[in-house]
Short mmCIF file of C-alpha atoms in Angstrom, two decimals:
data_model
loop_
_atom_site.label_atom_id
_atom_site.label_comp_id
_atom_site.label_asym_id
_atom_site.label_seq_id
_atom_site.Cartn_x
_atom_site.Cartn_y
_atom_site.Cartn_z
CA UNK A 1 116.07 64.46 94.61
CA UNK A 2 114.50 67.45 92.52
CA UNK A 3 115.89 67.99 89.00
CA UNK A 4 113.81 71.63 88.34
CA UNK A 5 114.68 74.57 85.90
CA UNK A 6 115.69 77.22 88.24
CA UNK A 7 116.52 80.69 87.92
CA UNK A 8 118.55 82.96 90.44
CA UNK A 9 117.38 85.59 92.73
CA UNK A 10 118.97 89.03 91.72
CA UNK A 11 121.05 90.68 93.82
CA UNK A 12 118.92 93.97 93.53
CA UNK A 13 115.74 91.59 94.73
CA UNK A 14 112.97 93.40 96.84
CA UNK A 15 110.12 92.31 98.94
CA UNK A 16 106.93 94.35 100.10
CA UNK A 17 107.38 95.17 103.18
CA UNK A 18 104.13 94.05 105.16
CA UNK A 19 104.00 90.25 105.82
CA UNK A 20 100.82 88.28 105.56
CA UNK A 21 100.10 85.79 107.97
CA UNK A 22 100.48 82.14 106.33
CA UNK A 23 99.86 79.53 109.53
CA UNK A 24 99.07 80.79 113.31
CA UNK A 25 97.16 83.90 114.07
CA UNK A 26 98.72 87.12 112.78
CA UNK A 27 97.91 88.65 116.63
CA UNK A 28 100.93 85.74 117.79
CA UNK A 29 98.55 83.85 120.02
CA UNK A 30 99.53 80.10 120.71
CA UNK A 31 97.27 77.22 120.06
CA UNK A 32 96.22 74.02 118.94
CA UNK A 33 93.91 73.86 116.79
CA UNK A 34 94.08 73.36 112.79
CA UNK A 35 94.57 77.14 111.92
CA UNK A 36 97.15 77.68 115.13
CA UNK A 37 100.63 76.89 115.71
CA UNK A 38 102.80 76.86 119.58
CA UNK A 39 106.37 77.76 118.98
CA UNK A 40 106.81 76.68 115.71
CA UNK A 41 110.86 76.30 114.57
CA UNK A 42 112.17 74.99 111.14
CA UNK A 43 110.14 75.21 107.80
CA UNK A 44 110.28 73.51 104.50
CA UNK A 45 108.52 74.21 100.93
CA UNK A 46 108.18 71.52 98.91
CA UNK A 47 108.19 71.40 95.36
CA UNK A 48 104.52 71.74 94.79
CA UNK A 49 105.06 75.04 97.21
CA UNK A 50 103.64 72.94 100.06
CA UNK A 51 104.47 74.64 103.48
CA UNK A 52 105.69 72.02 105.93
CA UNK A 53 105.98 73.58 109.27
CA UNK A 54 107.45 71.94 113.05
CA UNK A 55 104.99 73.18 114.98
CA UNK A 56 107.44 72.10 118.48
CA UNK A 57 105.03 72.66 121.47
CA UNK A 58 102.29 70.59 119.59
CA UNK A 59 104.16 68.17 118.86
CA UNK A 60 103.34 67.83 115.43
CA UNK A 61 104.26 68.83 111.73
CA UNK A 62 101.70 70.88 110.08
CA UNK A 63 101.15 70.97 106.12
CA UNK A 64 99.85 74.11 104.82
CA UNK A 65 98.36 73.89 100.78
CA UNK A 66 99.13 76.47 98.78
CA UNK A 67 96.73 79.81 98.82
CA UNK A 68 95.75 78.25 102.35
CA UNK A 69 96.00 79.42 106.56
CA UNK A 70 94.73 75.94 107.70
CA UNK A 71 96.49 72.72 108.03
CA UNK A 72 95.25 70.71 105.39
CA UNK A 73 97.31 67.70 107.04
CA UNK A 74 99.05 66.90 110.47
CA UNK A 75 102.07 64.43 111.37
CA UNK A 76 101.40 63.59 115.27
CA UNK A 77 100.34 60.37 116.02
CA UNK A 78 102.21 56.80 115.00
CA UNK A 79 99.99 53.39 114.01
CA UNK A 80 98.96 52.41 117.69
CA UNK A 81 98.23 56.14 117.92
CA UNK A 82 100.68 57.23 120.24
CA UNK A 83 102.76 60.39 119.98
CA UNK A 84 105.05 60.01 116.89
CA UNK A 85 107.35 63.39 117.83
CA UNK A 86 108.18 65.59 121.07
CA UNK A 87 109.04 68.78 120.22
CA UNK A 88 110.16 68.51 116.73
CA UNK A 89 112.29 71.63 115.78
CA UNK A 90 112.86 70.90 112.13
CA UNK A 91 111.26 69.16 109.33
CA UNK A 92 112.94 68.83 105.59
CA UNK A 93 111.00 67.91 102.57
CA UNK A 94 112.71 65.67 99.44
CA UNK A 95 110.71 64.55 96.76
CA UNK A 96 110.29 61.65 98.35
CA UNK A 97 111.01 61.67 101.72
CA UNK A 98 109.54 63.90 105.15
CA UNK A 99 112.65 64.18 107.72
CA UNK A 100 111.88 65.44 110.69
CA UNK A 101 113.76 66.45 113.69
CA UNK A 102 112.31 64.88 117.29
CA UNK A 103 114.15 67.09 119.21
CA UNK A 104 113.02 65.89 122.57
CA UNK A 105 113.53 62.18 121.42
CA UNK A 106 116.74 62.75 120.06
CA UNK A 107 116.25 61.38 116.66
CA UNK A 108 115.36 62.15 113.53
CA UNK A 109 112.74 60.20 111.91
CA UNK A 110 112.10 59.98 107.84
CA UNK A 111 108.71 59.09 106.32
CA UNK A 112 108.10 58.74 103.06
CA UNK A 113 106.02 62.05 101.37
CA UNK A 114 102.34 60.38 101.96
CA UNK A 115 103.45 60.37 105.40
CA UNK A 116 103.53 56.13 105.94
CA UNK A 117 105.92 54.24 107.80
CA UNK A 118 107.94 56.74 110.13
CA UNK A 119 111.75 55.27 110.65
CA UNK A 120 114.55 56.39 112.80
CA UNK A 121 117.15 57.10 110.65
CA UNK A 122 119.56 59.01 112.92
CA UNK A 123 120.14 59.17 117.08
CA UNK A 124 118.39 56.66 119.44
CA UNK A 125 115.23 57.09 120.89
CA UNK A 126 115.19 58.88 124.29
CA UNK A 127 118.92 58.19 124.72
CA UNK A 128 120.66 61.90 124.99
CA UNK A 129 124.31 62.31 123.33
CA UNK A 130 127.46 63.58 124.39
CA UNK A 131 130.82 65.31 122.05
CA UNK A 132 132.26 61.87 122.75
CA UNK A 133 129.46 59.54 120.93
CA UNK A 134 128.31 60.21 117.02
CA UNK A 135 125.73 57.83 117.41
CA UNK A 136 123.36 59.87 119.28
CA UNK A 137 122.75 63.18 119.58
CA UNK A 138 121.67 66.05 121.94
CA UNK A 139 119.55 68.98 121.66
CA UNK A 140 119.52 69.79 118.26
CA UNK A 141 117.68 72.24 116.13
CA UNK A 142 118.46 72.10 112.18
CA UNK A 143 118.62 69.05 109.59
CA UNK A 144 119.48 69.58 106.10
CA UNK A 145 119.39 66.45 103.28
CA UNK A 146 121.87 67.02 100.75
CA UNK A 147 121.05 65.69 96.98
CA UNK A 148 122.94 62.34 97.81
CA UNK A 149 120.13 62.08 100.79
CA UNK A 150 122.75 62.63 103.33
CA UNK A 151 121.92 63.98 106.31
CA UNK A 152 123.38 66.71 108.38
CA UNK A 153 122.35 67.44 112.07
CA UNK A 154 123.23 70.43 113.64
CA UNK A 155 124.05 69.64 117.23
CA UNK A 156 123.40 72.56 119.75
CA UNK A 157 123.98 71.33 123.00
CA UNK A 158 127.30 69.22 121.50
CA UNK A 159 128.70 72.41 119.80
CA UNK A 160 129.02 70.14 116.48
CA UNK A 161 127.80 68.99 112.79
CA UNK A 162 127.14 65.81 112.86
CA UNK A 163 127.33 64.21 108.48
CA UNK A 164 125.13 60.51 108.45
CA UNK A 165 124.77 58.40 105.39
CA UNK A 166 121.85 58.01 102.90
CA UNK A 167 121.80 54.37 104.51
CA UNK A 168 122.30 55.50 108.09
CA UNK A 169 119.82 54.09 110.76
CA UNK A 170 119.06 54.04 114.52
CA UNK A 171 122.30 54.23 116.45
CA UNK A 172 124.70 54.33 113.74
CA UNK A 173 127.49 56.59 114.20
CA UNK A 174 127.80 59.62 112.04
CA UNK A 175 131.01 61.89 111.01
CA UNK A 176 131.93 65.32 112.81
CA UNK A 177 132.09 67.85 110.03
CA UNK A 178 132.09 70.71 111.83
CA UNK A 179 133.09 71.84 115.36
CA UNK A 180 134.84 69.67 117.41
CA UNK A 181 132.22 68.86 120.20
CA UNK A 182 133.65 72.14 122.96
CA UNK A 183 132.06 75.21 123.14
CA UNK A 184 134.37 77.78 121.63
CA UNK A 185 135.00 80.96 119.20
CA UNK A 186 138.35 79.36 117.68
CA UNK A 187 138.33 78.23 114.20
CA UNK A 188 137.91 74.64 114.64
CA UNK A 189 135.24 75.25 116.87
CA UNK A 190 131.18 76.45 117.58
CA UNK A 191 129.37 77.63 119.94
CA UNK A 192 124.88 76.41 120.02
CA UNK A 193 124.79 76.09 115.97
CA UNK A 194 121.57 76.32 114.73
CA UNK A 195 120.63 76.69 111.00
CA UNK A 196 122.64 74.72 108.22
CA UNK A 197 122.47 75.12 104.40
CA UNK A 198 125.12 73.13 102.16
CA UNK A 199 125.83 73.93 98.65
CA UNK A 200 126.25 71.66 95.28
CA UNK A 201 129.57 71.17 96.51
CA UNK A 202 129.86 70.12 99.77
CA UNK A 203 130.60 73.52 101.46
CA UNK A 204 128.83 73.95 104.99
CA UNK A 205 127.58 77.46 106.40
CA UNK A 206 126.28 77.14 109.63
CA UNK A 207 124.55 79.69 111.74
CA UNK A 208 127.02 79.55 115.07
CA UNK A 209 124.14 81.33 117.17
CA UNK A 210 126.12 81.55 120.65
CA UNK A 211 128.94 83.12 118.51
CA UNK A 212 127.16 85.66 116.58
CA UNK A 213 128.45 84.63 113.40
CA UNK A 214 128.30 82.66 109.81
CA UNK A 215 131.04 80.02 109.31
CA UNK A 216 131.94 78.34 106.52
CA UNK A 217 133.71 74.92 106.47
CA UNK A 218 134.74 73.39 103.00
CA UNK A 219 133.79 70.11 101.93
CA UNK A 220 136.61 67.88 104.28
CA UNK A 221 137.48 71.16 106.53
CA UNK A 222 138.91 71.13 109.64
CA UNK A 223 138.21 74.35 110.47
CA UNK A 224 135.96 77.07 109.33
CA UNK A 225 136.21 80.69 108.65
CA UNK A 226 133.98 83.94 109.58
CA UNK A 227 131.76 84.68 106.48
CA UNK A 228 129.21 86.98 108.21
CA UNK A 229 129.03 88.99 111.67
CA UNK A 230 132.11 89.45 114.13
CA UNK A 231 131.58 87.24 116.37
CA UNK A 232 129.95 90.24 119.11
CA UNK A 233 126.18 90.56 119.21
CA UNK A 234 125.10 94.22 117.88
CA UNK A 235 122.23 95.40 115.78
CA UNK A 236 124.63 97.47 113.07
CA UNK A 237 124.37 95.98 109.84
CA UNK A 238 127.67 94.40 110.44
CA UNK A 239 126.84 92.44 113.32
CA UNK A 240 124.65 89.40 113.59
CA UNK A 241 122.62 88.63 117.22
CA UNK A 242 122.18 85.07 117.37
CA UNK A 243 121.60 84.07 114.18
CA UNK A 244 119.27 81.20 113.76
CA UNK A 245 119.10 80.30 109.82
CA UNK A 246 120.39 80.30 106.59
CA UNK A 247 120.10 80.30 103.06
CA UNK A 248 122.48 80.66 100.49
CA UNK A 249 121.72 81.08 96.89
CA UNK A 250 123.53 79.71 93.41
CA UNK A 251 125.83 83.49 93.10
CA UNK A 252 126.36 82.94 97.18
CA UNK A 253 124.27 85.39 98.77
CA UNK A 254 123.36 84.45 101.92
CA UNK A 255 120.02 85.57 103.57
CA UNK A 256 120.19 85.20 107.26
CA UNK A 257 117.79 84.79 109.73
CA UNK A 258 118.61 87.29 112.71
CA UNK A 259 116.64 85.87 115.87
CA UNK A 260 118.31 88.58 118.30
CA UNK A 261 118.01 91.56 115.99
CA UNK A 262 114.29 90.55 114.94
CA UNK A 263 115.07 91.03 111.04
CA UNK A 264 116.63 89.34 108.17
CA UNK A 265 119.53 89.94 106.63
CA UNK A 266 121.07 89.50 102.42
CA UNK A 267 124.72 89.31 102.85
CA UNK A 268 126.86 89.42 100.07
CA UNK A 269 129.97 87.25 99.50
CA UNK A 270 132.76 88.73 100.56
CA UNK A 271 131.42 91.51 102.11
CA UNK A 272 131.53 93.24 105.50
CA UNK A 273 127.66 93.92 106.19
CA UNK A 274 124.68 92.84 105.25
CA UNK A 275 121.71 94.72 103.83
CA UNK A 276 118.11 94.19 106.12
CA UNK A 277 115.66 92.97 103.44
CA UNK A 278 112.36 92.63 105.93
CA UNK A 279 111.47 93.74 109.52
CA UNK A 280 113.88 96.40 109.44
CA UNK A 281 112.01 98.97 112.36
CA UNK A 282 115.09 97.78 114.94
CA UNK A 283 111.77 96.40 117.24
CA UNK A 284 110.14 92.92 118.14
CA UNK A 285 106.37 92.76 117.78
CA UNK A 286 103.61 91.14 115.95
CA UNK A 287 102.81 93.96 113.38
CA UNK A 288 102.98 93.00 109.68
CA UNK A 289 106.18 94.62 109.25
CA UNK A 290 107.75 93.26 112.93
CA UNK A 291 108.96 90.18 113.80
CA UNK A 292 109.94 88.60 117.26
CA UNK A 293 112.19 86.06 117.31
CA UNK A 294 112.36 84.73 113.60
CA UNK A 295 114.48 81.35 113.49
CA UNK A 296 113.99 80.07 109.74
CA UNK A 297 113.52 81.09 106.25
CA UNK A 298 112.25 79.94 102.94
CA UNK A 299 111.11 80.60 99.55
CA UNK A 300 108.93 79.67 97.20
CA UNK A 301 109.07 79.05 93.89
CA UNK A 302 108.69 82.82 92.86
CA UNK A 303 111.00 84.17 95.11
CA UNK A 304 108.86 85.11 98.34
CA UNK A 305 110.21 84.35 101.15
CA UNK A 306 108.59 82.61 104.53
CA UNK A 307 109.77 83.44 107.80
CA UNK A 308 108.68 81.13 110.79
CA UNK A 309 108.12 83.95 113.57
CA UNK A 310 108.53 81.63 116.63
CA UNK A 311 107.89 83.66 119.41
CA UNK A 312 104.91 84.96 117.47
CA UNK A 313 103.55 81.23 116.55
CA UNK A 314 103.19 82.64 112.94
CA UNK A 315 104.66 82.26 109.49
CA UNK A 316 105.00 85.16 108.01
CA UNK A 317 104.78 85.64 103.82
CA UNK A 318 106.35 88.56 102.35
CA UNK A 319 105.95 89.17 98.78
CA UNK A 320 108.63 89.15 96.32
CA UNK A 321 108.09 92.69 94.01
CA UNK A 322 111.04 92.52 91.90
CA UNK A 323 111.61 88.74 91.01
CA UNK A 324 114.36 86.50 89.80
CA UNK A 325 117.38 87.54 87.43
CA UNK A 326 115.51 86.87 84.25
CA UNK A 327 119.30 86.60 82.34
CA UNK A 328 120.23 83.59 84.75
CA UNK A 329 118.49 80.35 84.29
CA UNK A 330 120.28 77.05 85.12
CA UNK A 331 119.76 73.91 85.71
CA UNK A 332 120.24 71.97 89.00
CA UNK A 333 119.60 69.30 91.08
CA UNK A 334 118.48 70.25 94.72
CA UNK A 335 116.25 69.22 97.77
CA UNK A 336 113.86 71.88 99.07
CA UNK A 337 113.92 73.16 102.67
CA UNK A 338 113.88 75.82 105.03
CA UNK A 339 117.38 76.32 104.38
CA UNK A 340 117.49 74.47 100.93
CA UNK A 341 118.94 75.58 98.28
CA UNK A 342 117.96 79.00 96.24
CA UNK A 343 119.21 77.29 93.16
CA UNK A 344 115.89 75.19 93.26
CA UNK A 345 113.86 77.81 92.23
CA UNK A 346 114.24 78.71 95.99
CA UNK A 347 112.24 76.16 96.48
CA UNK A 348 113.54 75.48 100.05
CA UNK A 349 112.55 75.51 102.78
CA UNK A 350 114.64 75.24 110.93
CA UNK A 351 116.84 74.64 123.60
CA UNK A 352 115.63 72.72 125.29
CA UNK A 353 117.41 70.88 128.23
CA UNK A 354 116.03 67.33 129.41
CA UNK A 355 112.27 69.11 129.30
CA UNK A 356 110.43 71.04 126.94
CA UNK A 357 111.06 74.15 129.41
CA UNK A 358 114.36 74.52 127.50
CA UNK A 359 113.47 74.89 124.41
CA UNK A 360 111.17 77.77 125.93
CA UNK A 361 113.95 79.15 127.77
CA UNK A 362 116.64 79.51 125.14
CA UNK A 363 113.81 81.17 122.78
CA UNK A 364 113.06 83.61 125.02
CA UNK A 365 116.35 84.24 126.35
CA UNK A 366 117.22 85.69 122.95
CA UNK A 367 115.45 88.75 122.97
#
């Protein structure tokens, strides 16, 4: 866990307005080389502002230093040398842990920070879940560590959240916290969740992507409720089109990642709407002020924020300009991750059917 001094983004918060490109080519092309990325998914800033990126058609977690564009250190290959992941979506950084999501192996694997002795902590290798089994898992996209190093797995293709202990290991089962394992736009259920972010005190906000909406279950909930979009895709400021992550900071302030729409949302608590904070043109492309097809977020430990542009193989930086609210400094104990918490200084950091194809096809089928 991370015990840091952390002050709270203000509501009034700005960022400039043109990105610059971080990891992958700011043109969008794919690759695989050391200063490339292929379809890249869930990021994670560590504590030493450390970019951690799952870099899912390569197979491999990249680590991008700080003032850097080129991995200074890749997660691909196990001790004989074989392939470690296939197609790892996610990837959450502790302080002394690496989790990572192995989406096509349906696990997820923990390592400890200097990247030694990869474990399965959670699912069983190659062995696909069903709603029925909390053991394993399907297609999933999002992980998030909470700061008792439990583990939450957001289950797309089960339509669930999926809790496992700080002790859990291969093929141990894990507890439902969220949907009930059927596809559905009730209150007890979800439809393809994505992102995940959970709070100091247990409450879960999930990013129901299929539904176009935010719900929030409280710690123990059997059901959640609507906190953002209406569940119908649009492009007003009050509708949400597919959303693929979350973040939600220490006054509750969530800042959404809006795969469909191409932008990024602040939503307030409470509210109605949301107010578009970066790629706000209402068009897809690989400008510096465009996205196409963002599915996480993160910020560093000034405030700027990181956007992993997956359909543009990029991670995008844009620049905090007015900074944290100087008359709110706390302290608090938090994980960093692509969805972790704002409270750490926001230093936080996320289909594929039984081949990679799927992964492809769901991406680009949200356009």
């Amino acid at each position: 866990m991370l015990c840091l001094a952390v002050q709270n983004l203000s509501p009034s918060a700005r960022w400039a307005q043109n990105a610059t490109t971080v990891a992958g080519l700011a043109n969008g092309t794919a690759g695989s080389s050391l200063s490339t990325l292929f379809l890249n998914e869930g990021i994670s800033i560590a504590d030493e502002d450390a970019l951690y990126i799952a870099d899912g058609f390569n197979n491999r977690i990249v680590l991008i230093g700080l003032n850097s564009t080129t991995a200074i250190a890749i997660i691909q290959d196990g001790s004989n040398s074989s392939r470690l992941f296939t197609y790892p979506t996610d990837v959450f950084v502790t302080q002394k842990y690496i989790y990572v999501l192995d989406m096509q192996n349906f696990r997820v694997v923990k390592l400890f920070k200097n990247r030694t002795n990869p474990v399965t902590i959670a699912g069983i290798m190659l062995v696909y879940g069903t709603d029925l089994n909390a053991s394993t898992m399907g297609y999933c996209h999002d992980i998030f560590v909470d700061s008792n190093e439990n583990l939450y797995v957001s289950d797309y293709s089960n339509n669930r959240v999926v809790r496992y202990s700080s002790n859990s290991s291969s093929g141990m089962p894990g507890v439902i916290v969220a949907g009930n394992g059927t596809g559905g736009t009730s209150v007890s259920q979800l439809s393809g969740p994505w992102g995940m972010f959970v709070n100091e005190v247990g409450t879960l906000y999930v990013a129901d992507c299929l539904n176009n909406r935010i719900q929030q279950w409280n710690n123990g909930a059997s059901s959640g409720v609507t906190v953002a979009g209406t569940g119908v895709n649009g492009n007003s400021l009050a509708h949400l089109y597919y959303p693929s992550g979350i973040v939600v900071d220490s006054n509750g302030y969530m800042y959404i990642a809006d795969y469909g729409n191409n932008r990024v949302l602040r939503w307030a608590p409470n509210s109605n709407s949301g107010e578009c904070i970066v790629a706000c043109t209402g068009h897809r492309g690989n400008g510096i002020d465009t996205l196409y097809g963002p599915v996480a977020l993160a910020f560093d430990s000034y405030g700027s924020l990181f956007i992993s542009d997956t359909n543009n193989n990029r991670v995008q930086k844009f620049q905090i300009l007015s900074s944290f609210d100087e008359t709110s400094i706390t302290m608090s104990t938090s994980i960093t991750h692509h969805t972790t918490s704002l409270q750490a200084s926001s230093n936080s950091s996320r289909t594929h059917s039984s081949t990679i194809a799927i992964s492809i096809a769901v991406l680009k089928h949200f356009k």
